[in-house]
Coordinates of C-alpha atoms in Angstrom, one line a residue:
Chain A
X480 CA -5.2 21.4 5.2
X481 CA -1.5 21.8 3.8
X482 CA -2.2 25.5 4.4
X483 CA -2.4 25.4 7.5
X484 CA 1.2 23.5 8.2
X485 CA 3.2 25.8 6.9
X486 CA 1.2 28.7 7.8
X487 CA 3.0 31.0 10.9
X488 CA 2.3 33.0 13.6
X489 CA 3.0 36.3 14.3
X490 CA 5.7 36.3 17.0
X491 CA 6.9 32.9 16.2
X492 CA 11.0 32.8 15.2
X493 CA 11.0 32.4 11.4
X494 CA 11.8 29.0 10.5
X495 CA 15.4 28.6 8.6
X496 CA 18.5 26.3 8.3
X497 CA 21.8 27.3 9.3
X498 CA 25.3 26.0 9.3
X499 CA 26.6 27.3 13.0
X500 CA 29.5 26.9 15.1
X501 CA 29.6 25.7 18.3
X502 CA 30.7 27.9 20.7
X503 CA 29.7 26.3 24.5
X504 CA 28.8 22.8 24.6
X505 CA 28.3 19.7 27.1
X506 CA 27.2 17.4 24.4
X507 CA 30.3 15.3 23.5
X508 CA 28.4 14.6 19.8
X509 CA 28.6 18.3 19.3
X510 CA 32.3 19.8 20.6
X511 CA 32.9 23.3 20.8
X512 CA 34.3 24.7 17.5
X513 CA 32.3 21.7 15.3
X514 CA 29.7 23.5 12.4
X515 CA 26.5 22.1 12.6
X516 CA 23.6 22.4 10.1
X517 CA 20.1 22.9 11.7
X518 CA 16.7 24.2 11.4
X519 CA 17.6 26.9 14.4
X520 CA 15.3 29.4 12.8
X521 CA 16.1 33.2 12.1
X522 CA 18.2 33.0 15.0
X523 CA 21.9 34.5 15.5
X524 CA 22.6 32.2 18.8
X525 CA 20.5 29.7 19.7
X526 CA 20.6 27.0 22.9
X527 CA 20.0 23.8 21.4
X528 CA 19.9 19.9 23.0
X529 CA 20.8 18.5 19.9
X530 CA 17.7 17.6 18.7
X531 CA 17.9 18.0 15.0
X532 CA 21.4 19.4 14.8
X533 CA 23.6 17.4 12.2
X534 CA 27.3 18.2 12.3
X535 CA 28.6 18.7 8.7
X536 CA 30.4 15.5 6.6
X537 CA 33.6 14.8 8.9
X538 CA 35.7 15.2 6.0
X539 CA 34.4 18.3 4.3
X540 CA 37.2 19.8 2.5
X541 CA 38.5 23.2 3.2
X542 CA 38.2 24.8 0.5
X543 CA 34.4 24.2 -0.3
X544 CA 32.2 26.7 1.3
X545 CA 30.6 25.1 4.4
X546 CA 27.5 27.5 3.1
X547 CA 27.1 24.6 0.7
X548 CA 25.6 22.1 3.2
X549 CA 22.4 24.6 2.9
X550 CA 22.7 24.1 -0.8
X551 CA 23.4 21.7 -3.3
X552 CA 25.0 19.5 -0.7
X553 CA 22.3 19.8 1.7
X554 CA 18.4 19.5 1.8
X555 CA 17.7 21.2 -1.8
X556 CA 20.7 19.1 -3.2
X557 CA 18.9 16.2 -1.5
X558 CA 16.2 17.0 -2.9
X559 CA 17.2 17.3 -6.5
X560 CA 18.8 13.6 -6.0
X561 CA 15.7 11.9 -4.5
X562 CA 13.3 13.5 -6.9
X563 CA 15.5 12.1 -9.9
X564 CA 16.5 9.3 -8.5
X565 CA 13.8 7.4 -6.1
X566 CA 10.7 9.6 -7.3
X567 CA 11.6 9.7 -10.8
X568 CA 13.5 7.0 -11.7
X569 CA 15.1 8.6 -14.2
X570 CA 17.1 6.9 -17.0
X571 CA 19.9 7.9 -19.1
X572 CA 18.5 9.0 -22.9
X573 CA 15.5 10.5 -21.2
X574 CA 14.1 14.0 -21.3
X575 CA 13.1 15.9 -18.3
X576 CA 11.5 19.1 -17.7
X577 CA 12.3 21.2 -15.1
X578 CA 11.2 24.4 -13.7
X579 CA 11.6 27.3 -11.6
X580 CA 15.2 25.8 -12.8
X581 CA 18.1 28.3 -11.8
X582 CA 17.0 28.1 -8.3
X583 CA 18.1 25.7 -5.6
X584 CA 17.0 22.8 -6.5
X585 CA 16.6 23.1 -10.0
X586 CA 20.0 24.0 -10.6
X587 CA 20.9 21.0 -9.2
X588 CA 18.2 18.8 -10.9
X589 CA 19.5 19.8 -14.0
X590 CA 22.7 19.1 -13.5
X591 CA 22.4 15.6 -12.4
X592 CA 20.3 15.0 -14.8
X593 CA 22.9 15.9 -17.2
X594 CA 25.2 13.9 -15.0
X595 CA 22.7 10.7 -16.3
X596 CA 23.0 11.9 -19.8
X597 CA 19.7 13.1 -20.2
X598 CA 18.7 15.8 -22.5
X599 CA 17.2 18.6 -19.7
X600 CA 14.8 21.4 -20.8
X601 CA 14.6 24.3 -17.9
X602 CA 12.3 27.0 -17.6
X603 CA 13.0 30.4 -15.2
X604 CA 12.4 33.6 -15.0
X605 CA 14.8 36.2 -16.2
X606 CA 17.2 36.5 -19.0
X607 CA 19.9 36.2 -17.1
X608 CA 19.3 32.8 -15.6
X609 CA 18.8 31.0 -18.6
X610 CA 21.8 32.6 -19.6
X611 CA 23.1 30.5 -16.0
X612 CA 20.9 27.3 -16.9
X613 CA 23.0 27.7 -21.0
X614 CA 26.3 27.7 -18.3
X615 CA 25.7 25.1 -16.6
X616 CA 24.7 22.8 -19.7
X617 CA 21.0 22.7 -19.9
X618 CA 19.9 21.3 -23.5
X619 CA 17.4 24.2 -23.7
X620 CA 16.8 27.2 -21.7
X621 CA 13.5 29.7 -21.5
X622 CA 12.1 32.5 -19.9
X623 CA 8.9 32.1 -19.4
X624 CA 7.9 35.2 -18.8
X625 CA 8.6 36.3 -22.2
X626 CA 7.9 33.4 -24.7
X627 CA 4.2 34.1 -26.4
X628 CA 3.4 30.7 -25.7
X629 CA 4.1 28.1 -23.0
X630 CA 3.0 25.2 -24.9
X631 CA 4.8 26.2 -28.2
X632 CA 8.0 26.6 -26.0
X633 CA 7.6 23.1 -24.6
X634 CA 6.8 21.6 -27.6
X635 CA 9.7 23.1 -29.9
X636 CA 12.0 22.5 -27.0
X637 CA 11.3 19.0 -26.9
X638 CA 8.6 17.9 -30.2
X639 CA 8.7 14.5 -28.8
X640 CA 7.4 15.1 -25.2
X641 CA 8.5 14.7 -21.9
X642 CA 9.7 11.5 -20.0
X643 CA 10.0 12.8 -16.7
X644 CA 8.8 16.4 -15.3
X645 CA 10.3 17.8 -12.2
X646 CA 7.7 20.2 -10.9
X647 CA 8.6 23.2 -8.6
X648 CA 5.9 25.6 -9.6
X649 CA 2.5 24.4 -10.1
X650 CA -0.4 26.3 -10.8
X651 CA -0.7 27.7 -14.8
X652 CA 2.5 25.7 -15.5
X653 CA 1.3 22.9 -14.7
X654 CA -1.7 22.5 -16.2
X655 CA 0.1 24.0 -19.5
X656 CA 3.6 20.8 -19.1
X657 CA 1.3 18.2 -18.0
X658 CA -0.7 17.6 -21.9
X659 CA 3.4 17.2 -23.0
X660 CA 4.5 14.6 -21.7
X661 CA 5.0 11.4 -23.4
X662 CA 3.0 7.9 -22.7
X663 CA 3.7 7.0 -19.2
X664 CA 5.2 10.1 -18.5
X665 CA 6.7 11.0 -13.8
X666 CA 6.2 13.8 -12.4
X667 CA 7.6 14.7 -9.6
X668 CA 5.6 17.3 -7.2
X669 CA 8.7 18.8 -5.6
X670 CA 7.3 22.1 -5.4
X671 CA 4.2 24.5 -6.1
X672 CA 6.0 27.9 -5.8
X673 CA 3.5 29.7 -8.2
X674 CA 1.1 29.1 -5.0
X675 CA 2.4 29.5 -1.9
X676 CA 1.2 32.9 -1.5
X677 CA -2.5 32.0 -2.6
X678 CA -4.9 33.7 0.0
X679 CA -7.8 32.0 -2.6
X680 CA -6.3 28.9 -4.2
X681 CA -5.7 29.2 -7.5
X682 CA -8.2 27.0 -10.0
X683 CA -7.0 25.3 -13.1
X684 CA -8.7 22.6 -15.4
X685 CA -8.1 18.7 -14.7
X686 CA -5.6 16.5 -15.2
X687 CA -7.7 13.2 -15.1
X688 CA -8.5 12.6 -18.5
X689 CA -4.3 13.5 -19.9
X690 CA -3.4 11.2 -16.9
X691 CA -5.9 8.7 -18.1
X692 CA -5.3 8.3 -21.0
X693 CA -1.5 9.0 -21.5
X694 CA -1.1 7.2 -18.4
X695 CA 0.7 9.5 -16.5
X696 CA 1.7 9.1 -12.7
X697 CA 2.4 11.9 -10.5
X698 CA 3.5 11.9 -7.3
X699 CA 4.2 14.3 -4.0
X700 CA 7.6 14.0 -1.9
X701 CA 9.3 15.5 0.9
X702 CA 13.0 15.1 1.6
X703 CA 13.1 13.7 5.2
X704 CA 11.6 10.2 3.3
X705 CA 14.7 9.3 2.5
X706 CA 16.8 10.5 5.8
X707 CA 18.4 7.0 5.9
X708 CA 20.6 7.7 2.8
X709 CA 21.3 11.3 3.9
X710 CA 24.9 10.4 4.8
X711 CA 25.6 8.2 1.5
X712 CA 23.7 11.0 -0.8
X713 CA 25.9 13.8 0.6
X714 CA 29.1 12.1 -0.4
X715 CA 27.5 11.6 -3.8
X716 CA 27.0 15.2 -4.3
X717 CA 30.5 15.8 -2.6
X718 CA 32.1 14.2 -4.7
X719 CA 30.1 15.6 -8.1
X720 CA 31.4 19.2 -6.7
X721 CA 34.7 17.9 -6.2
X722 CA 35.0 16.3 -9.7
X723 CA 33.7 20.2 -11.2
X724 CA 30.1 18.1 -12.2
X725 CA 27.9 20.3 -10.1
X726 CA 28.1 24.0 -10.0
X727 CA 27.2 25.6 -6.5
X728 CA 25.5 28.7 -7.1
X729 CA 24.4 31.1 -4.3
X730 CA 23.0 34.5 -3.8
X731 CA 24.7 35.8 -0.7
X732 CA 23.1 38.7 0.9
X733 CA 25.1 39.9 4.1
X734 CA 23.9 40.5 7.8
X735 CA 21.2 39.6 9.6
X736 CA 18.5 42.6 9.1
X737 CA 18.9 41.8 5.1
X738 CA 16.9 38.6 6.0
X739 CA 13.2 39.6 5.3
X740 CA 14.7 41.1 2.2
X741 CA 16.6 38.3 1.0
X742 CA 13.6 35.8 2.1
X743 CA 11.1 37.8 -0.2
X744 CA 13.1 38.2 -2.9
X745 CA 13.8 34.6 -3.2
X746 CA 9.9 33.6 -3.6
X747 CA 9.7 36.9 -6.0
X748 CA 12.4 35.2 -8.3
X749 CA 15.6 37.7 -7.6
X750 CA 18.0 35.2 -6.5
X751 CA 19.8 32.6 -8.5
X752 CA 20.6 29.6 -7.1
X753 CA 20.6 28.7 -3.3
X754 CA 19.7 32.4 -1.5
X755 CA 22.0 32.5 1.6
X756 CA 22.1 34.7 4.2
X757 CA 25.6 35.5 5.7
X758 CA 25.6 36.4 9.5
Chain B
X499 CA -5.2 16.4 -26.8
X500 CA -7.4 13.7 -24.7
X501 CA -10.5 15.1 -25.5
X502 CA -10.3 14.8 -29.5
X503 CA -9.1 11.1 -28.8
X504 CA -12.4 10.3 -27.5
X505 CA -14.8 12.7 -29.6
X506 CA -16.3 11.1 -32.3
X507 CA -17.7 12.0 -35.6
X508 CA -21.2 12.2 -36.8
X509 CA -21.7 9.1 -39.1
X510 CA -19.1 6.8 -37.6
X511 CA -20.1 3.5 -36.3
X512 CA -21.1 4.1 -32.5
X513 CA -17.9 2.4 -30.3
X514 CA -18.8 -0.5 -28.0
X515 CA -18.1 -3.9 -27.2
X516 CA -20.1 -7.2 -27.8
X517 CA -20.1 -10.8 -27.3
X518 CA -20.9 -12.4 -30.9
X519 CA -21.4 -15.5 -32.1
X520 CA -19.7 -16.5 -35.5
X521 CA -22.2 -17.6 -38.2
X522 CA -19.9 -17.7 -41.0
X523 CA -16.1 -18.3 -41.1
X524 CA -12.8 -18.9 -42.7
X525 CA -11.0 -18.6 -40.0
X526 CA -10.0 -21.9 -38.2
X527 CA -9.0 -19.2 -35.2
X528 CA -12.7 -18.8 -35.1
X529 CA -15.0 -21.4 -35.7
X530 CA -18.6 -21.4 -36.5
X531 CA -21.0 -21.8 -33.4
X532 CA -17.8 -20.6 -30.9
X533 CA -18.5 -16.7 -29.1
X534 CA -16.2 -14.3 -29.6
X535 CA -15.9 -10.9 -27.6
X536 CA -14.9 -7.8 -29.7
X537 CA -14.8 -4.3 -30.1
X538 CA -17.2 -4.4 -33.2
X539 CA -19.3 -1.1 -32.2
X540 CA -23.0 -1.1 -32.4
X541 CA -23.7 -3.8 -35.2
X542 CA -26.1 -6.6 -35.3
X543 CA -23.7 -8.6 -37.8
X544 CA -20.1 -7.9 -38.4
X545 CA -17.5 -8.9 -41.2
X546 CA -14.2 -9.5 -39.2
X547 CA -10.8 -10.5 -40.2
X548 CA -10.3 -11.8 -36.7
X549 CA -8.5 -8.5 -35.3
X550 CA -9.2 -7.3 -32.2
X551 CA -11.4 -10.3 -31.4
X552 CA -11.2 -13.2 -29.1
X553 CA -12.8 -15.8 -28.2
X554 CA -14.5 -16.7 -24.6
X555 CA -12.3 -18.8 -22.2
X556 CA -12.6 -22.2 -23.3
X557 CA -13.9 -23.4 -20.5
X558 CA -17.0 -20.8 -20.0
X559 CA -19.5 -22.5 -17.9
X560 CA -23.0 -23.3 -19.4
X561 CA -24.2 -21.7 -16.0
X562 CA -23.0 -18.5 -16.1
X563 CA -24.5 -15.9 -18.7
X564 CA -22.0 -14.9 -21.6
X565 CA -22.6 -11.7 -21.1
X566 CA -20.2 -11.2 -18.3
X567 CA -17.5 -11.4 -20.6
X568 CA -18.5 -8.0 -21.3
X569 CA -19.0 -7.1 -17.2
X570 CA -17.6 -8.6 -14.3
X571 CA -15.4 -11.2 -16.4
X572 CA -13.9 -8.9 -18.9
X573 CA -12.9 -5.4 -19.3
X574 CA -14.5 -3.6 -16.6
X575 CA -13.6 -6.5 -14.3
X576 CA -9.9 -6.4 -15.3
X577 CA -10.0 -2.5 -14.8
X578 CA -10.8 -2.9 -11.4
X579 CA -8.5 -6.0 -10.6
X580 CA -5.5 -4.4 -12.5
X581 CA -6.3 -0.8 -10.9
X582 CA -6.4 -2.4 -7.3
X583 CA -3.3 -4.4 -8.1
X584 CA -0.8 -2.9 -10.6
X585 CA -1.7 0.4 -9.7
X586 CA -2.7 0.5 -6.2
X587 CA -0.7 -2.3 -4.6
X588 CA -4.0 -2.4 -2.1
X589 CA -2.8 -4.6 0.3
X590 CA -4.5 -6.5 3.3
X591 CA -6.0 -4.1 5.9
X592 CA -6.2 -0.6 4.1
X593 CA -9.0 1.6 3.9
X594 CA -10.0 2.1 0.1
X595 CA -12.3 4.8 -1.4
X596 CA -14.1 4.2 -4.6
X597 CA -17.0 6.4 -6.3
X598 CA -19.5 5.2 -9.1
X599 CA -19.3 2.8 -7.2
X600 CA -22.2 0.7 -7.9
X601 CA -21.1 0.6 -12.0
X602 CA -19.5 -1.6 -13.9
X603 CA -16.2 -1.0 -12.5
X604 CA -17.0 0.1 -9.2
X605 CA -18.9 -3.2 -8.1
X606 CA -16.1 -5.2 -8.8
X607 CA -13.6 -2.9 -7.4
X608 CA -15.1 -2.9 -4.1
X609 CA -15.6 -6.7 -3.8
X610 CA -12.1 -7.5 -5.2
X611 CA -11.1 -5.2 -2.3
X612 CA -13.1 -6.6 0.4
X613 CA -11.9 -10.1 -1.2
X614 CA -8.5 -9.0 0.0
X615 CA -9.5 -8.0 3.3
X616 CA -9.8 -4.1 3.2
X617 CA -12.2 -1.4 4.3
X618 CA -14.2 -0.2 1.7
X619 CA -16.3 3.1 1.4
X620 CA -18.1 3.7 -1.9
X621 CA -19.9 6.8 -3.1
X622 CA -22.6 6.2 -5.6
X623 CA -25.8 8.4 -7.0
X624 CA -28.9 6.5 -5.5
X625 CA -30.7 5.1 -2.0
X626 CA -30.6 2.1 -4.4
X627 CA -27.7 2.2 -5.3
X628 CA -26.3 2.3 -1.6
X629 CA -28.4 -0.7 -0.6
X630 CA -26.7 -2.6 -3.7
X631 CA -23.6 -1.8 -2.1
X632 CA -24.6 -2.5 1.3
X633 CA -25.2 -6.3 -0.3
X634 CA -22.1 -6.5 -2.3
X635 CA -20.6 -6.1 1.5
X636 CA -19.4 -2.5 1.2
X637 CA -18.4 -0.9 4.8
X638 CA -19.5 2.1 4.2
X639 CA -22.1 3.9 1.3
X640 CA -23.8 6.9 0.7
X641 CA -25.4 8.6 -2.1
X642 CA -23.6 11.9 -2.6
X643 CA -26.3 13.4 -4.1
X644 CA -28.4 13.7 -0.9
X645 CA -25.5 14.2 1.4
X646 CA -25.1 17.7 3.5
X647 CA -21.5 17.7 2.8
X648 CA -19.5 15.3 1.0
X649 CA -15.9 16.1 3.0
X650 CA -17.8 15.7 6.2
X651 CA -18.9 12.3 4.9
X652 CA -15.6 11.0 3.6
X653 CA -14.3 12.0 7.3
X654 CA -17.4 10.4 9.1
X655 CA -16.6 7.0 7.4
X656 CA -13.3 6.5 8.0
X657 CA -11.5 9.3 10.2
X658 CA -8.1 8.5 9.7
X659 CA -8.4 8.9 5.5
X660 CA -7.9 6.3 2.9
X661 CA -5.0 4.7 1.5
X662 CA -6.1 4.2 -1.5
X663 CA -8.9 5.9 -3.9
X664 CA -9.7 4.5 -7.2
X665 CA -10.9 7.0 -9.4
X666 CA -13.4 7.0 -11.5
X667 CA -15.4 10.7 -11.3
X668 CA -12.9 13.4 -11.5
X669 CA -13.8 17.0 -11.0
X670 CA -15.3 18.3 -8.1
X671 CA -15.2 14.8 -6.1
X672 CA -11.5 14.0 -6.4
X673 CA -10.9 18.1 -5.3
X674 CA -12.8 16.9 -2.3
X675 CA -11.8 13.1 -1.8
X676 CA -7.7 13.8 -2.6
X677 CA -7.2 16.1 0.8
X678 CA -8.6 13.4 2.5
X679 CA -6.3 10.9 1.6
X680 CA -3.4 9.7 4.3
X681 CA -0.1 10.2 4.5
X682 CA 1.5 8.3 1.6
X683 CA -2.0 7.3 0.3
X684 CA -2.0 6.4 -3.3
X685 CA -5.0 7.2 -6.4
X686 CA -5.5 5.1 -9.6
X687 CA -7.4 7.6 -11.9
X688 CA -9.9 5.2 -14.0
X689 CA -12.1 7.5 -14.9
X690 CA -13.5 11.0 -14.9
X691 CA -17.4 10.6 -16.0
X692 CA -18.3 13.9 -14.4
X693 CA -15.9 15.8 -16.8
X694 CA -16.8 13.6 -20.2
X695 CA -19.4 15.7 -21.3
X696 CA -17.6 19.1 -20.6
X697 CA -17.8 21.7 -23.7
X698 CA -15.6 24.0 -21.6
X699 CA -13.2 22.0 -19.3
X700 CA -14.0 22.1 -15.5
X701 CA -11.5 23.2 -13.1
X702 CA -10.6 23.3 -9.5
X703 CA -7.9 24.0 -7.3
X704 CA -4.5 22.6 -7.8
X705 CA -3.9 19.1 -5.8
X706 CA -0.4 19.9 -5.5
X707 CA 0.1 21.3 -2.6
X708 CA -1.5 18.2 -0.9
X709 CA 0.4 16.1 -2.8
X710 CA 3.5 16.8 -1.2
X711 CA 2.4 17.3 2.4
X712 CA 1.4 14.0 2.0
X713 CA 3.4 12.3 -0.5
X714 CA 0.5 11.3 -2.7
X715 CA 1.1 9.4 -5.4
X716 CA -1.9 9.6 -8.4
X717 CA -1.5 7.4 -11.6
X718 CA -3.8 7.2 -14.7
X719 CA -4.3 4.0 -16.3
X720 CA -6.0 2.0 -19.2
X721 CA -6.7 -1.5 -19.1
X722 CA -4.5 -2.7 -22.3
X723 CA -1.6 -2.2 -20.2
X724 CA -1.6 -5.6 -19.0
X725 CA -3.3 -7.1 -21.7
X726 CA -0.6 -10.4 -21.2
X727 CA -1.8 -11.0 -18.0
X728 CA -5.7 -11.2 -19.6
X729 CA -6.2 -14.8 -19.6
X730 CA -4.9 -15.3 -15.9
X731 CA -6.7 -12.6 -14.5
X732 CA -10.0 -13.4 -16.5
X733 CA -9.5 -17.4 -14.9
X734 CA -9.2 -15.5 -11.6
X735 CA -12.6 -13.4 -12.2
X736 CA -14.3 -16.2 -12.9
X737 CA -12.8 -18.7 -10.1
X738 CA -14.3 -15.6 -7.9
X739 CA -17.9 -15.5 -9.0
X740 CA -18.0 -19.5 -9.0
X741 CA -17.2 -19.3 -5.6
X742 CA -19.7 -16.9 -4.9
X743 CA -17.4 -13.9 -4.3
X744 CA -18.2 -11.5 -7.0
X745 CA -21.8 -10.7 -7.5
X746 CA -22.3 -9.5 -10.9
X747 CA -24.9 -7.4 -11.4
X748 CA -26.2 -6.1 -15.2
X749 CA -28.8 -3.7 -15.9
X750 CA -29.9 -5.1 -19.2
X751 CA -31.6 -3.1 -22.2
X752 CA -33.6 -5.2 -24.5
X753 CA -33.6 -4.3 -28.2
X754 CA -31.1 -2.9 -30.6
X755 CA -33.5 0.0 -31.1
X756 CA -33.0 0.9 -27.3
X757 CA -29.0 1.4 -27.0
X758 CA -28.8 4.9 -27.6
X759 CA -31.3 5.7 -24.6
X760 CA -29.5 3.1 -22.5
X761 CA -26.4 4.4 -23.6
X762 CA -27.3 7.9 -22.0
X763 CA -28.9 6.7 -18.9
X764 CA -25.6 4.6 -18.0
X765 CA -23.6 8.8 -18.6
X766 CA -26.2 9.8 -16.3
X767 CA -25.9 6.8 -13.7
X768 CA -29.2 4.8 -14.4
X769 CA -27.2 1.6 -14.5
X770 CA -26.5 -0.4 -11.5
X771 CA -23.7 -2.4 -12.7
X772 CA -22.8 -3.3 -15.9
X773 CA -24.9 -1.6 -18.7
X774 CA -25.9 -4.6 -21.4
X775 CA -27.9 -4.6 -24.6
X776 CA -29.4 -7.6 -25.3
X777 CA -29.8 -7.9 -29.0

């Protein structure tokens, strides 16, 4: 029942990741006036053991936002890396698909895709972030809610098909990408935004007989499978900031009570990239 | 568009696959008096050029019926073996799933899996059926058309899920059978036979969501894929069945005349193994 897991309870402290400071400790691993990153919840103080805390890269430079470690050099930046790179495998010269792509992760899918020198298609949901997807160097940009035609905007965006499909949406979208990609054509289930708010889960028609018979695989993924190479895959995406590759967007909304604001207009589509809350 | 590549038109030559024996020939490739196995479509003589066709392994014994190069020692065979290898990775141990199961495919899936040491449930559409899988050494069988509930049985016979599930039903079944899949479990989509006759394409709801809770992975497949592994992997079919392993059941139509109603019964599961016309 993946409903169910993600699924809260009234009362319950909303679940979110914050960078913090510490301001008491008795935990030499976490000194007093360290920033940690950690799944505290919708919390502006919180009394932690440690459990789960990380403390940010040692050498995190000063003048990169430490907001960032929620961002493209945290879990969603990650999870852009993984989802290319283990999931994936993508190579250089391929094509890749990407949706709900000025957001978090997309934006960051994109860009390392383009780091591989691959041609990237992104789809999103406002003029002005394909405008941001044109910026940061996306080989075609759409708004889907105003092309006539999904599948004609898929397949004049890329006429040969798609090698690799990052997928962040699901539902509809899905079920319109999937008949374009090429022959033994990935994608990567990163994402099913277009459902999350299903109280009836959405139907569409399926994929067996496109899978079959262009052989497709598709698979599911979470971040924390990779844990291990957290540290290493940081650096990497440290060092693509550093060397101007990777463009850090956020949508900072200030103080605390903005919160349930800034949470609901993330999943409505307001924000683009990362949406960060500054306390 | 899968469903065109598999629609036919009225007056072609009916596809299908036969073991032949050359009465006239050219060809040194092909000698008079050798069999050869070919997709020559529903014929009772055929001119060939030698493309496409093959001849049986050399070494076929007089003991075991010819016809199994069209069964258990040829393409349905290979399906399963390639399915439970190249696609699954089943390994020693694992709990597999497998429906239409007592077919062509299914049979051999299931024993090649038990071969290996795995737990093996199989759905099929008869009490006779089940029985036939019962003897083929199955775990665990059941005829889904009588049971109450179909998730409750998938639970019932193996409470901790299945690590792998070869496909070959689609629609409703793989809605049911994907949720209860473990963590990390892993689907090789064969076939869909409940959706081949579809006017108006069935849907359901989106497996994504699943997918990434549990970091499924689901990959179509066709048998050609491996084609340079054939004569290997047909030496290995057959080492099986001489050493009693593989059971190779046929449900064999006599008469030219009777292939389109044998045809239909084996779409509507009348079969109980390989469907064969004996000409």
């Amino acid at each position: 029942r993946p409903f169910s897991r993600v699924r809260m309870k009234e009362g319950e402290v909303m679940i979110g990741t914050q960078v913090a400071k510490v301001i008491q400790s008795i935990n030499p691993a976490f000194p007093v006036g360290c920033h940690v990153v950690g799944r505290c919840g919708w919390r502006t103080h919180t009394v932690s053991d440690g459990t789960g805390l990380r403390c940010l890269l040692s050498d995190w430079p000063q003048d990169v936002s430490m907001s960032l470690a929620l961002g493209a050099i945290g879990m969603p930046g990650l999870t852009a890396l993984y989802g290319l790179e283990e999931v994936l495998g993508l190579q250089a010269g391929e094509t890749l698909l990407v949706n709900a792509a000025a957001g978090a992760v997309g934006s960051i899918v994109g860009q390392i895709a383009k780091i591989k020198g691959c041609r990237v298609v992104g789809s999103t949901g406002s003029n002005g972030k394909v405008a941001f997807l044109k910026e940061l160097g996306f080989d075609e940009a759409f708004n889907y809610k105003t092309v006539n035609s999904l599948e004609e905007v898929l397949k004049t965006a890329s006429p040969d098909g798609y090698d690799c499909f990052f997928e962040n949406v699901g539902g509809l979208f899905s079920s319109v990408a999937i008949p374009q990609m090429k022959e033994f054509g990935r994608i990567a289930v990163c994402g099913s935004i277009s459902t999350y708010n299903d109280t009836n889960p959405q139907t569409g028609p399926y994929p067996h007989l496109t899978m079959i018979f262009k052989q497709l695989k598709m698979e599911g993924f979470m971040v924390g499978r990779w844990e291990h190479k957290n540290p290493e895959s940081l650096r990497r995406l440290m060092a693509w900031k550093k060397e101007g590759k990777l463009q850090c967007r956020e949508q900072v909304t200030e103080g605390f009570e903005n919160m349930p604001a800034a949470f609901m207009g993330m999943l409505q589509g307001e924000n683009i990239g990362k949406a960060i809350v500054k306390v």
